[in-house]
XYZ file of C-alpha atoms in Angstrom:
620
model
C -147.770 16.167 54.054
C -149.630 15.857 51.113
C -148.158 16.485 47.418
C -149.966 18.802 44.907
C -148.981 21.915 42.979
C -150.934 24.905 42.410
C -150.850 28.033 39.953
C -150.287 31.631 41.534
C -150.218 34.025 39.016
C -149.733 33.772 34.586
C -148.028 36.570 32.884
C -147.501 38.094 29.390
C -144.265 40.546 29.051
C -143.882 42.364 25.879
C -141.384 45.325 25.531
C -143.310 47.586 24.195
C -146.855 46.282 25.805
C -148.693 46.766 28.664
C -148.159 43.779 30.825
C -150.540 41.578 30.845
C -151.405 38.895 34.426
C -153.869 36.908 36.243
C -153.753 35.552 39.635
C -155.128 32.355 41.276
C -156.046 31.298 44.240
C -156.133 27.995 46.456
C -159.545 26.400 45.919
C -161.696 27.544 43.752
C -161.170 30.194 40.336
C -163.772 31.709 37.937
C -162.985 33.406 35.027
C -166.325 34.673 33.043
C -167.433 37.372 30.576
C -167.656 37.645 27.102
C -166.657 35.390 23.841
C -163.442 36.767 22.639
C -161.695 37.955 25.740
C -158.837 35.536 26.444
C -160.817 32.822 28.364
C -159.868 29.840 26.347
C -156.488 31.388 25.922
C -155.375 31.498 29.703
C -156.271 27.444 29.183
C -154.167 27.089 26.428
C -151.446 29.541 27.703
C -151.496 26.989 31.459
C -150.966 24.113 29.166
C -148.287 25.318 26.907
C -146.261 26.591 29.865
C -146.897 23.155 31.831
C -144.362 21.240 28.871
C -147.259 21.499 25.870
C -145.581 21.838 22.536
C -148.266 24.341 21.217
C -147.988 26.588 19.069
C -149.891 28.874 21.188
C -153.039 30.207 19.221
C -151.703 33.246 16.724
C -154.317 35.844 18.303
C -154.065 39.427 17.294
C -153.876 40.381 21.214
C -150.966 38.334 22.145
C -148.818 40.362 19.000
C -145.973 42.334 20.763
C -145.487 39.573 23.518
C -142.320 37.802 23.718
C -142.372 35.901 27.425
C -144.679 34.105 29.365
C -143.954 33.795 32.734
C -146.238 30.793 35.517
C -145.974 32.010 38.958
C -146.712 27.792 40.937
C -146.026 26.642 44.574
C -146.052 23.865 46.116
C -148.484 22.458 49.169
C -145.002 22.342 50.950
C -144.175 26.250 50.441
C -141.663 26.042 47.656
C -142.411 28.597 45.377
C -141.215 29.073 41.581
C -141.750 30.363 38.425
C -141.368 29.389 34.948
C -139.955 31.589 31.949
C -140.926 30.459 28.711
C -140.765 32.234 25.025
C -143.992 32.430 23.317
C -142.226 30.774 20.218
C -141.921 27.913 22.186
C -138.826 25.964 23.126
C -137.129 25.646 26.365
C -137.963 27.145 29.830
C -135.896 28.866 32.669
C -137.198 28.028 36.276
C -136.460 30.664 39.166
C -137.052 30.265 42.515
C -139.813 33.228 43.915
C -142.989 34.064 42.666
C -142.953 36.048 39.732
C -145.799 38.123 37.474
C -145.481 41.469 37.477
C -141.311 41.827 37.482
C -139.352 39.961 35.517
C -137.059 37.637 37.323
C -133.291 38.891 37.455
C -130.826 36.387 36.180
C -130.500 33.467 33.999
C -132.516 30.684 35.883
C -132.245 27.153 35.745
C -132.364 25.675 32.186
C -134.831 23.010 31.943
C -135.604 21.102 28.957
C -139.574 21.269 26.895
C -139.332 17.681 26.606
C -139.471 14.574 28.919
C -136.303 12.498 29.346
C -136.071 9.621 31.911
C -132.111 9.351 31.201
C -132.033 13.429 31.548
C -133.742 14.832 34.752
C -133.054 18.266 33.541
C -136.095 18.964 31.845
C -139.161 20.526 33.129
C -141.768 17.309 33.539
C -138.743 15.360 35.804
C -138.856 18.795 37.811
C -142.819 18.926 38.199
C -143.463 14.904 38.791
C -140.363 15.328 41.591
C -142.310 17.911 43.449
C -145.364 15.318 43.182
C -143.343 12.206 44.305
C -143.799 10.983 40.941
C -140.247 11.049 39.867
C -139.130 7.697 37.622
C -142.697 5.886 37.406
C -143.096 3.803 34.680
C -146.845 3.391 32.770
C -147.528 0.635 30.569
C -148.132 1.324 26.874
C -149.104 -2.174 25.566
C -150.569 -5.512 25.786
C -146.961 -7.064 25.862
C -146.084 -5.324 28.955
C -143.667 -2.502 27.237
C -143.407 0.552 29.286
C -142.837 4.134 29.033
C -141.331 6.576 31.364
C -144.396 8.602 33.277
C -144.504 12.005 31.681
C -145.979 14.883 33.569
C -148.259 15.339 30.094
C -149.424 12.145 30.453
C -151.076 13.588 33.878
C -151.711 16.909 32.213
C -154.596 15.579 29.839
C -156.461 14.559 33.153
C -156.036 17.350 35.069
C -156.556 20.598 31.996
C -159.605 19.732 30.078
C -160.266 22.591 26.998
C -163.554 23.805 25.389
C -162.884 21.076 22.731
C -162.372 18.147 24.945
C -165.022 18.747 27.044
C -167.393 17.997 25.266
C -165.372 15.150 23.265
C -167.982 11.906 22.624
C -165.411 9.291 24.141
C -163.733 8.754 27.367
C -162.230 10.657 29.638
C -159.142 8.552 29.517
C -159.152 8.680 25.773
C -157.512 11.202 23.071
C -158.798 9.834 20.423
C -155.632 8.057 19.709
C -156.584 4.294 19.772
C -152.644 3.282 20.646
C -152.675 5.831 23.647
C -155.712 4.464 25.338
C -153.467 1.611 27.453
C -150.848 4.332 28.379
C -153.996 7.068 29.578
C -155.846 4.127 31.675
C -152.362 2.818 33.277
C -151.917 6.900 34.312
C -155.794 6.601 35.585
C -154.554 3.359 37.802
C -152.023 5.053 39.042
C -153.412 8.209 40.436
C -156.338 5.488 42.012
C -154.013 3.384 43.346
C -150.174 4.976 43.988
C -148.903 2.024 42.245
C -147.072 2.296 38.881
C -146.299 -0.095 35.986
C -142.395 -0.806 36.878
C -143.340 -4.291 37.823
C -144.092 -5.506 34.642
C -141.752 -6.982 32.611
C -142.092 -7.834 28.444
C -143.267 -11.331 27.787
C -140.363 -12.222 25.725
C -137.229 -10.859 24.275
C -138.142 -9.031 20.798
C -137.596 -10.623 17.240
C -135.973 -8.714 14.834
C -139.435 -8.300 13.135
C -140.794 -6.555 16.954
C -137.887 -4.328 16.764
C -138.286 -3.329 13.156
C -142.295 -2.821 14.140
C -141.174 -0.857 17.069
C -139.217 1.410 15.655
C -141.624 2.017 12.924
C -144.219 2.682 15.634
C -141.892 5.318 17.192
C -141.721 7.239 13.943
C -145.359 6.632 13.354
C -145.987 8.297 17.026
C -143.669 10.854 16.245
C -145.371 12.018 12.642
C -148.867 11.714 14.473
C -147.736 14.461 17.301
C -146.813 16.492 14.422
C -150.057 16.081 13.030
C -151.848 16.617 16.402
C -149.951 19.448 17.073
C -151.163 20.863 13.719
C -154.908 19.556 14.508
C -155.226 21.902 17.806
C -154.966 24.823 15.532
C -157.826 24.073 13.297
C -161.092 25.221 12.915
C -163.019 21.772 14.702
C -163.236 18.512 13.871
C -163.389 16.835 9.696
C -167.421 16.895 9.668
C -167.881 20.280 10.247
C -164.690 20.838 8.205
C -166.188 19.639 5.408
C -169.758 21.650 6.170
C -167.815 24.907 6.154
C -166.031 23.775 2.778
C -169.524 23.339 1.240
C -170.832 26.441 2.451
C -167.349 28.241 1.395
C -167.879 26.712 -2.055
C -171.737 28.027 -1.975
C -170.247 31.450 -0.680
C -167.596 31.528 -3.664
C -170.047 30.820 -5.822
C -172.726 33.735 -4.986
C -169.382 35.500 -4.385
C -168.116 34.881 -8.005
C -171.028 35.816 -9.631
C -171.700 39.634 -7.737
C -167.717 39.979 -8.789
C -168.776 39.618 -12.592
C -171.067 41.581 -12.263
C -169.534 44.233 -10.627
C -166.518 43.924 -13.070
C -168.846 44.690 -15.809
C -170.038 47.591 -14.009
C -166.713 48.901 -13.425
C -165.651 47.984 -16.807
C -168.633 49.621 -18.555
C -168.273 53.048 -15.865
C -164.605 53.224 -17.088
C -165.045 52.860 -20.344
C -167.803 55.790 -19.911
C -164.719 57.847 -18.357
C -162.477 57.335 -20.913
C -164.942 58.261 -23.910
C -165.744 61.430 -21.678
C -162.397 62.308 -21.268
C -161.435 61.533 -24.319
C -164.017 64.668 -26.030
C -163.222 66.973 -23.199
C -159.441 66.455 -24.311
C -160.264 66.814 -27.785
C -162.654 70.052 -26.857
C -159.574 71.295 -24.896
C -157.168 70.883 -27.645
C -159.489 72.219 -30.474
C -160.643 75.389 -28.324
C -156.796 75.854 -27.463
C -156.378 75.677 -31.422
C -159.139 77.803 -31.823
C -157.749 80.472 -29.516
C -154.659 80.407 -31.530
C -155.853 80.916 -34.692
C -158.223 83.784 -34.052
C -154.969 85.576 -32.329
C -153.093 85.118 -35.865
C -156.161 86.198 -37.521
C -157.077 88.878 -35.616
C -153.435 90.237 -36.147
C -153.606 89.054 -39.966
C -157.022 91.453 -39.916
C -154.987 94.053 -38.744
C -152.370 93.837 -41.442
C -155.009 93.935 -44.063
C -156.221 96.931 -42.546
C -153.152 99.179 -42.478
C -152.275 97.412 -46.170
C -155.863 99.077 -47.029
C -155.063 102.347 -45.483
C -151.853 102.493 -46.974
C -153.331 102.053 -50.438
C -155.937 104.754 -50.228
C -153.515 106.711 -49.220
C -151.532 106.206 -52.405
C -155.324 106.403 -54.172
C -155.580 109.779 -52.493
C -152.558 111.174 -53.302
C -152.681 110.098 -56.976
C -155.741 111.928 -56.852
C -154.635 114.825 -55.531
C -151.333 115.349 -58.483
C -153.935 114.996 -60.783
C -155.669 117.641 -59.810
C -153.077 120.050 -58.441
C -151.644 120.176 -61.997
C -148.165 120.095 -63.430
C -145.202 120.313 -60.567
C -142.515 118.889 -59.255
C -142.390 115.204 -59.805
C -142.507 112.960 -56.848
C -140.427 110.171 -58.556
C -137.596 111.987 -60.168
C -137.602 115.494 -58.529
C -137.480 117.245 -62.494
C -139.261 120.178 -62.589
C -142.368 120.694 -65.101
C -140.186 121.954 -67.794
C -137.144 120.160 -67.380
C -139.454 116.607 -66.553
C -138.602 113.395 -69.585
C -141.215 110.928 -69.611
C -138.830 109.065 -71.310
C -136.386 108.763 -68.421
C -139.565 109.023 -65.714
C -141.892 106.132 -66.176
C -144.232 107.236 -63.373
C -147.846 107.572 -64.444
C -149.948 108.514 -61.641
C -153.189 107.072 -63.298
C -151.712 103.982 -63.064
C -150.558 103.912 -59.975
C -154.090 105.254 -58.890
C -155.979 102.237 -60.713
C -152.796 99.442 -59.042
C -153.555 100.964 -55.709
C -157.697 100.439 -56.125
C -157.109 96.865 -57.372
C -155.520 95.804 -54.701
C -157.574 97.271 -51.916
C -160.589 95.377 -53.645
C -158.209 92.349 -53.500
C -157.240 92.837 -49.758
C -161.326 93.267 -49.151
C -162.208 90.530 -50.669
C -160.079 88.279 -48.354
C -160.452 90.317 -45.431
C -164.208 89.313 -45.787
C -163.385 86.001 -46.213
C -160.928 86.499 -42.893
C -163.862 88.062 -41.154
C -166.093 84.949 -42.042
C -163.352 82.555 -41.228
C -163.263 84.599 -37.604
C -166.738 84.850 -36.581
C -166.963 80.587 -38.011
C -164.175 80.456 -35.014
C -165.952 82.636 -33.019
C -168.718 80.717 -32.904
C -167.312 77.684 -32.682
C -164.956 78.659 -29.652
C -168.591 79.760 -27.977
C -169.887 76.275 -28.717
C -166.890 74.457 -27.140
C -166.973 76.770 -23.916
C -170.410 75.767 -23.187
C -169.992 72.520 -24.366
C -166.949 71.451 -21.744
C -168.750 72.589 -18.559
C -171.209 69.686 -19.024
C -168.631 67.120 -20.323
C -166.405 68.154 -17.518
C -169.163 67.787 -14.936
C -169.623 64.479 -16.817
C -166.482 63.366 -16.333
C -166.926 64.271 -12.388
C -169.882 62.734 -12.033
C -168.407 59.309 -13.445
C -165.543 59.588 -12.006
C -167.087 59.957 -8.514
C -169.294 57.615 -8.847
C -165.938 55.132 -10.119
C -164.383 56.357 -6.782
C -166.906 56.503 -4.147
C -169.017 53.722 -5.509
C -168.103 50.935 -8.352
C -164.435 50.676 -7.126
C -164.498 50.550 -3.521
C -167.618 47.855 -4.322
C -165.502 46.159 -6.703
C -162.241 46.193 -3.987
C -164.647 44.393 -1.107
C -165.921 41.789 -3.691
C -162.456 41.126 -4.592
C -161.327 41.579 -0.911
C -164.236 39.339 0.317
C -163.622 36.639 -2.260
C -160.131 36.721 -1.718
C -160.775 35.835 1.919
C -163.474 33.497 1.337
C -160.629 31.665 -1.391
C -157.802 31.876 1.796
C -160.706 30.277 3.716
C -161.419 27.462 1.556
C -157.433 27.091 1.104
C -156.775 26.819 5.036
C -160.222 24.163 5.157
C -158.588 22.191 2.111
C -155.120 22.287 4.100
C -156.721 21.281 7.912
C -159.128 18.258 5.826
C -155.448 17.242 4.631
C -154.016 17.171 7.505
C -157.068 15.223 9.253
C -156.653 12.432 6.387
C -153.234 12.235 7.010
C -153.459 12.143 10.833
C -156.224 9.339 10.281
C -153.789 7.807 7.498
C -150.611 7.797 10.326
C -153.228 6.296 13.046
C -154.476 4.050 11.182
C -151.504 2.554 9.924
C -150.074 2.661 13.677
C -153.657 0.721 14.786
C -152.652 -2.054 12.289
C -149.096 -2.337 13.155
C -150.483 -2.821 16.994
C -152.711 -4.979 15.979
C -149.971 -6.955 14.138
C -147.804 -7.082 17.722
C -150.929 -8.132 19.473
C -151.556 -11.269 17.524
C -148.174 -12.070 17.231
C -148.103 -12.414 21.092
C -151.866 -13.845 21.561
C -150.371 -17.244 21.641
C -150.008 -16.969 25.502
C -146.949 -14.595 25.437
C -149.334 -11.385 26.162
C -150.339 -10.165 29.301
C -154.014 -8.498 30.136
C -155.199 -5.497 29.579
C -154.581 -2.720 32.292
C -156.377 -4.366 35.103
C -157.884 -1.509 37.313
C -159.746 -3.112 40.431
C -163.434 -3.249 40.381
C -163.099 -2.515 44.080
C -161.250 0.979 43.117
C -163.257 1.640 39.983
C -166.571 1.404 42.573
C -165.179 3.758 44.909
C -164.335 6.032 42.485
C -167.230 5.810 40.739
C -168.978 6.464 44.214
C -167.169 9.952 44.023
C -168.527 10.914 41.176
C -171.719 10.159 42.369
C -171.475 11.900 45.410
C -170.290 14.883 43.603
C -172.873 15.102 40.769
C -175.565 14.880 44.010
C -173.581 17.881 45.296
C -174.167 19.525 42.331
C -177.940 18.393 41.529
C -177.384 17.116 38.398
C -181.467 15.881 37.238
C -182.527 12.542 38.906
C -179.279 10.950 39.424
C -178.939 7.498 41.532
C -176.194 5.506 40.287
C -172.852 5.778 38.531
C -170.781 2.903 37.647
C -167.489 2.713 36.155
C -167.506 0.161 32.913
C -163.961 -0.917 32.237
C -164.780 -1.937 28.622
C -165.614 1.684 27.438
C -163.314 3.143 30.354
C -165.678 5.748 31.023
C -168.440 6.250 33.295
C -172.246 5.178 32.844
C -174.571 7.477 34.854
C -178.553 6.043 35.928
C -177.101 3.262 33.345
C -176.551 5.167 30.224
C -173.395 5.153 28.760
C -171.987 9.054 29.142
C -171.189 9.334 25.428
C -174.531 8.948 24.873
C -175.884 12.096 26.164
C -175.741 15.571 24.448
C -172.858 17.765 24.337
C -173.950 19.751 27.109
C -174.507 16.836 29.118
C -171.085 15.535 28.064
C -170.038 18.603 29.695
C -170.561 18.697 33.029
C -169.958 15.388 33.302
C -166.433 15.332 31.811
C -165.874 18.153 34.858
C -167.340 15.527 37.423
C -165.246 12.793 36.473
C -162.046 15.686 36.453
C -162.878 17.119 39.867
C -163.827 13.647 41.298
C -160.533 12.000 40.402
C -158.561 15.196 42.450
C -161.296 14.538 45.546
C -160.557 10.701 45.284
C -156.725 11.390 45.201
C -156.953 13.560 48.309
C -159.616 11.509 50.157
C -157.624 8.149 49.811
C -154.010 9.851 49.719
C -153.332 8.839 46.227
C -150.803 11.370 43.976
C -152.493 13.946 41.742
C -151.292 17.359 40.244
C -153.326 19.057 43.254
C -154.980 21.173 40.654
C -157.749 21.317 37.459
C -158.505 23.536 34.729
C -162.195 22.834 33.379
C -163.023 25.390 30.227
C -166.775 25.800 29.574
C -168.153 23.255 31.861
C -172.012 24.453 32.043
C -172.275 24.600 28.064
C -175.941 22.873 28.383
C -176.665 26.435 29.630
C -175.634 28.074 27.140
C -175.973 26.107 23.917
C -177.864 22.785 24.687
C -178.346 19.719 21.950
C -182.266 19.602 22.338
C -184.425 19.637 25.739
C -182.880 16.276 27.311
C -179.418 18.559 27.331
C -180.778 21.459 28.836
C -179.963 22.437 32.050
C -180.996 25.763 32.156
C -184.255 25.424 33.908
C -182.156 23.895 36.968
C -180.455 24.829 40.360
C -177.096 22.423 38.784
C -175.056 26.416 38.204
C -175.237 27.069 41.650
C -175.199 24.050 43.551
C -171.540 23.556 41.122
C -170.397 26.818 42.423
C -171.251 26.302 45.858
C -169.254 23.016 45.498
C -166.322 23.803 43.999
C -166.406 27.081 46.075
C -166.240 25.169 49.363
C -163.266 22.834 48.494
C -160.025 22.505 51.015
C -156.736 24.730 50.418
C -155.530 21.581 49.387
C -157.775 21.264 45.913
C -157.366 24.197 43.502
C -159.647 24.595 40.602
C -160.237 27.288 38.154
C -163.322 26.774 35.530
C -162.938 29.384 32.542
C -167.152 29.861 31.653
C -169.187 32.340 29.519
C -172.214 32.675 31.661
C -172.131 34.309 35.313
C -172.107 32.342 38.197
C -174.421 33.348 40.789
C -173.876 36.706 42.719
C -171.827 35.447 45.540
C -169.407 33.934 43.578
C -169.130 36.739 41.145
C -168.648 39.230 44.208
C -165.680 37.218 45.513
C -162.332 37.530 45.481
C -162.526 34.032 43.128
C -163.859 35.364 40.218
C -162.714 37.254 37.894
C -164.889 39.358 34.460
C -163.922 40.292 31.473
C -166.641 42.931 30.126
C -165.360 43.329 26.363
C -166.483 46.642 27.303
C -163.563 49.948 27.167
C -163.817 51.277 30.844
C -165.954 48.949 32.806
C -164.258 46.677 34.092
C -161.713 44.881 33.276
C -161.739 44.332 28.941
C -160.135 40.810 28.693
C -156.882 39.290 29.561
C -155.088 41.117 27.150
C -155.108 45.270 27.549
C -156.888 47.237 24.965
C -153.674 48.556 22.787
C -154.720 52.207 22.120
C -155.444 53.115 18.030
C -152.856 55.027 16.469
């Protein structure tokens, strides 16, 4: 019975979100749509939950999820699941499929990282099921070895949208000291035959040991780093394209901020002077109103002080000519009446009165003046603050609806654009110091390869030329399958470790190119492994494949005027039980495919269809 694993179902549980799943199925798998649906995701998601240290990708969908649950079984019929937290960490392993319904119970513990002392950890359990339990793969020209890690497998087997298209090998990641490690794990998936045979040319000096152990901590800063790397925007060169163009954009930025500063600076200092006169009109009309209620009451004292004087006018008037009687003062009688003791004189009193009524007129005239002044200059005030007041309004809604809200994007959008240039400056950083770390781990290599080059060092991986032909005939045979343009011949080069195709090397064609035939040398090493009974995973993962289709590097990378889309479905499509693939792509595959069970759309449209991985979470 052969070995192989295959994926049945991924899940997202939240609890308080819709759950979110996928299925697969035995041979072949197409998920398609639009950009920014979860594609790429369900690749990273496989990979984190098959023992890679993520982080998962911080996605706004993916907020409110806590587990992550990958429904596997076996070609045997054992069927599991693994439980893993989104944070990361350890995972729980249940037997049963699992992806709606969370499994009841606490599982098996088993351990996120690879331990050939401890087979409680989660790559033992996974190589076991593949009969690859306790292999050994060498890591260096002296013949050291490593314990076979089921990531080590994983890089061949779940290829992303940024390796894909990668301009190096297949067997490399870019990390110069992992290249003898990734071509032993090629050998042994070719032949069966691992690396336990090999034994190190000579017990280590004190100076190897010291170098060793510095390599380990170099290896373990640079997975640090590399872990930090798969979060970034791409790779340093267009890093440092996007940090000029931020710096452009910061610049144009900068300059429509002044400006709209002034604006804003100039419309509220129009406010203020506005509301600064229809305060003052306020205050003065209010004072205005005040004083013509005192005067108008001070008017009216004048008046009855006036009417009271006439009235003494008028009666002293009137005892003058009524003659001698009783005085008014004193009461005496005519006859009995002393002047001496009475000083009342009526004349007097007569002329005192008239004085001061033409006193009182005089500054009742002046009171009237003062009044209609006020008058007037209340009237003046109340037409007056209308028009400031509808000023103000104006200024004010033009600050509100117009300057400000401008001024808030500028600041917002520079603000962003400054984050931007932050997180570019931070990633370039990280880059140097990733190059930094491998570079100083290339020369300490280099340092235990010449100290052993005296005839103590063994030869490189040596992968026979009689299994790098046949598997090289694979490939060929599937990239006829698939009618890739006027291919012949393919020949594995050992040198380069990597394939050249009608005798160009493969890292010399365009990215598109690069592509599809990165995918041929993925699927061909699983139809190799099952034609000549050799261990593989049983499954691949290929993200964007036909990217000449979509966004080709010139006419010698374009596919798109070819039959090479359906011929790859119609391959893949017709692959055993045995073989599962699932290829993650933004155009359609042809109509057959897309009205299968295999495949699987995501519209980005609400209500056709089905959105994206994640549910649409409803706006509140």
């Amino acid at each position: 019975m052969k070995k192989g694993l295959r994926l049945r179902h991924l899940s997202f549980h939240g609890p308080t979100r819709e759950l979110a799943t996928i299925p697969f199925r035995p041979g072949l798998n197409v998920i398609h749509g639009a950009s920014n649906t979860g594609k790429s995701f369900i690749v990273d998601a496989i990979d984190f939950m098959l023992g890679g240290k993520g982080p998962l990708r911080d996605i706004p969908e993916r907020v409110g999820y806590d587990l992550i649950l990958l429904a596997m079984d076996t070609l045997e019929g054992d069927q599991f699941t693994l439980v893993r937290s989104t944070e990361g960490g350890a995972f729980r392993l249940f037997e049963g499929l699992y992806s709606e319904k969370l499994p009841v119970g606490e599982g098996t513990p088993l351990a996120d990282v690879h331990s050939d002392r401890n087979e409680e950890n989660l790559s033992a359990y996974l190589l076991a099921k593949l009969d690859l339990a306790h292999k050994r793969v060498r890591r260096n020209k002296r013949g050291d070895t490593n314990s076979l890690s089921f990531r080590n497998l994983a890089r061949l087997v779940i290829i992303n949208e940024e390796e894909i298209i990668q301009q190096r090998s297949p067997l490399s990641d870019g990390n110069y000291t992992a290249d003898t490690t990734n071509t032993s794990v090629f050998k042994l998936l070719l032949t069966g035959v691992d690396d336990s045979a090999l034994a190190t040319a000579q017990p280590r000096t004190p100076e190897e040991q010291s170098r060793s152990a510095q390599l380990d901590l170099l290896d373990q800063l640079i997975e640090s780093h590399r872990r930090q790397v798969k979060e970034l925007a791409g790779p340093p060169d267009e890093l440092e394209g996007q940090r000029e163009r931020l710096g452009e954009s910061m610049r144009s930025q900068g300059e429509l901020l002044a400006v709209s500063e002034t604006e804003f600076k100039d419309a509220a200092a129009r406010r203020r002077d506005i509301a600064r006169r229809v305060e003052d009109g306020r205050d003065r009309l209010t004072e205005i109103t005040a004083l013509l209620e005192r005067f108008t009451l001070l008017d009216a004292h004048y008046r009855s002080d006036t009417e009271r004087l006439r009235g003494i006018e008028e009666a002293g008037s009137l005892f003058g000519a009524l003659g001698a009687g009783i005085c008014p003062f004193c009461g005496s009688a005519p006859e009995h009446h002393r002047k001496a003791e009475c000083d009342f004189d009526v004349d007097k009193a007569v002329v005192a009165a008239q004085s001061e009524i033409r006193k009182i007129e005089v500054r009742q005239r002046e009171l009237t003046q003062t009044i209609a002044t006020l008058r007037k200059e209340a009237v003046s005030f109340e037409r007056r603050l209308p028009v400031l007041e509808e000023q103000l309004a104006t200024v004010s809604g033009e600050i509100d609806r117009v300057v400000a809200p401008n001024l808030r994007q500028l600041r917002t959008a520079y603000r962003q654009l400054a984050d931007k240039d932050g997180e570019v400056r931070e990633a370039l950083a990280i880059y140097r110091g990733l190059s930094d770390l491998e570079q100083r781990k290339a020369a300490l290599e280099r340092e235990g390869e010449a100290s052993v080059d005296s005839g103590n060092s063994l030869a490189d991986v040596d992968l026979p030329s009689t299994t790098a032909d046949k598997f090289a005939g694979v490939v060929l045979s599937t990239l006829v399958a698939w009618h890739f343009p006027e291919i012949d011949r393919v020949h594995f080069e050992a040198k380069t470790r990597d394939l050249v195709i009608n005798g160009k090397n493969r890292t010399s064609f365009g990215k598109g190119l690069r592509a599809i035939t990165q995918a041929a040398f993925t699927v061909s090493l699983l139809q190799y492994c099952r034609q000549f009974e050799t261990p593989h995973p049983g499954f691949v993962v290929l993200d964007s494949p036909l990217l000449s289709y979509r966004e080709p590097e010139g006419d010698g990378d374009d596919l798109s005027g070819t039959d090479l889309n359906s011929h790859f479905f119609k391959f893949l499509a017709g692959l055993p039980e045995d073989r599962q693939v699932l290829v993650i792509e933004n155009t359609d595959p042809p109509a057959d495919i897309r009205a299968s069970e295999q495949a699987v759309e995501f519209t980005k449209k609400e209500g056709l269809g089905r959105y994206g991985f994640f549910p649409i979470v409803p706006a509140r």
